[in-house]
Amino acid sequence: MAKKHSILNKTAGHCAYCGCTLNVQNMTRDHVVAKSRGGTSDIDNLMPACRSCNLLKGDDTLDSFRLRFFWDTLHPSDLVTYDSMVKAISKKKFYFEGR
C-alpha cells in the first residue's frame, strides 16, 4: 500500500494523463514503458492513471499515446502535412508534464 501512495503522490492525486482526481481506491498503476516493451515495475516507471487512460494507453509509448489522446484537439490547419501534425501534437502535454 505504501508503494501505491508513493505513486499517487507523484501527481498530487491526479491521473498522470488527463488530470482527473484519483485516490488509492480508484487509481491504477500505469507502466510508462510497458512491461511488454521491456519496462519494469520500479516506481520510476509507474504513474498513477485513471482506469480509462490506462486502458486507452495499453502498451503504447508516450509519443504514440499522445497522438491518440490529443487527436480530437487538433485544428484542421494542423493536419495539412504530417510535419505540421507532429509539431502540433508534440506541443500537447499530459498532466504530469505540465506540472
XYZ file of N, CA and C in Angstrom, residues 10-11 14-19 30 32 47-48 62 65-66 93-99:
66
model
N 3.051 11.214 -6.824
C 3.834 11.761 -7.928
C 3.091 12.899 -8.630
N 1.768 12.806 -8.662
C 0.966 13.809 -9.362
C -0.057 14.461 -8.422
N -3.661 12.993 -8.911
C -4.318 13.168 -10.205
C -3.818 12.117 -11.194
N -4.644 11.839 -12.192
C -4.228 10.968 -13.276
C -3.069 11.648 -14.011
N -2.022 10.907 -14.268
C -0.846 11.464 -14.939
C -1.151 11.962 -16.343
N -2.233 11.482 -16.933
C -2.527 11.811 -18.319
C -3.637 12.845 -18.466
N -4.816 12.565 -17.940
C -5.936 13.509 -18.114
C -6.076 14.493 -16.958
N -5.487 14.185 -15.812
C -5.522 15.097 -14.679
C -6.719 14.945 -13.758
N 0.052 2.711 -14.038
C 0.436 2.569 -15.442
C 1.945 2.433 -15.546
N 4.861 3.349 -17.574
C 5.165 4.329 -18.619
C 5.780 3.604 -19.813
N 3.192 5.341 -13.058
C 2.460 6.597 -12.901
C 1.034 6.268 -12.494
N 0.415 7.160 -11.719
C -0.995 6.953 -11.398
C -1.848 7.283 -12.621
N 4.737 6.732 -24.933
C 4.117 8.026 -24.635
C 3.832 8.817 -25.909
N 0.787 7.254 -27.631
C -0.409 7.550 -26.845
C -0.785 9.025 -26.968
N 0.205 9.904 -26.985
C -0.049 11.346 -27.120
C -0.832 11.629 -28.395
N 0.667 18.540 -23.855
C 1.272 17.988 -22.637
C 0.258 17.180 -21.833
N 0.737 16.039 -21.341
C -0.065 15.288 -20.377
C -0.006 16.030 -19.042
N -0.922 15.708 -18.163
C -0.979 16.378 -16.870
C 0.376 16.342 -16.150
N 1.016 15.191 -16.115
C 2.261 15.089 -15.370
C 3.400 15.900 -15.992
N 3.299 16.264 -17.248
C 4.339 17.038 -17.921
C 4.156 18.545 -17.718
N 2.962 18.940 -17.368
C 2.702 20.372 -17.244
C 2.819 20.905 -15.830
N 3.181 20.058 -14.904
C 3.250 20.454 -13.507
C 4.558 21.125 -13.198
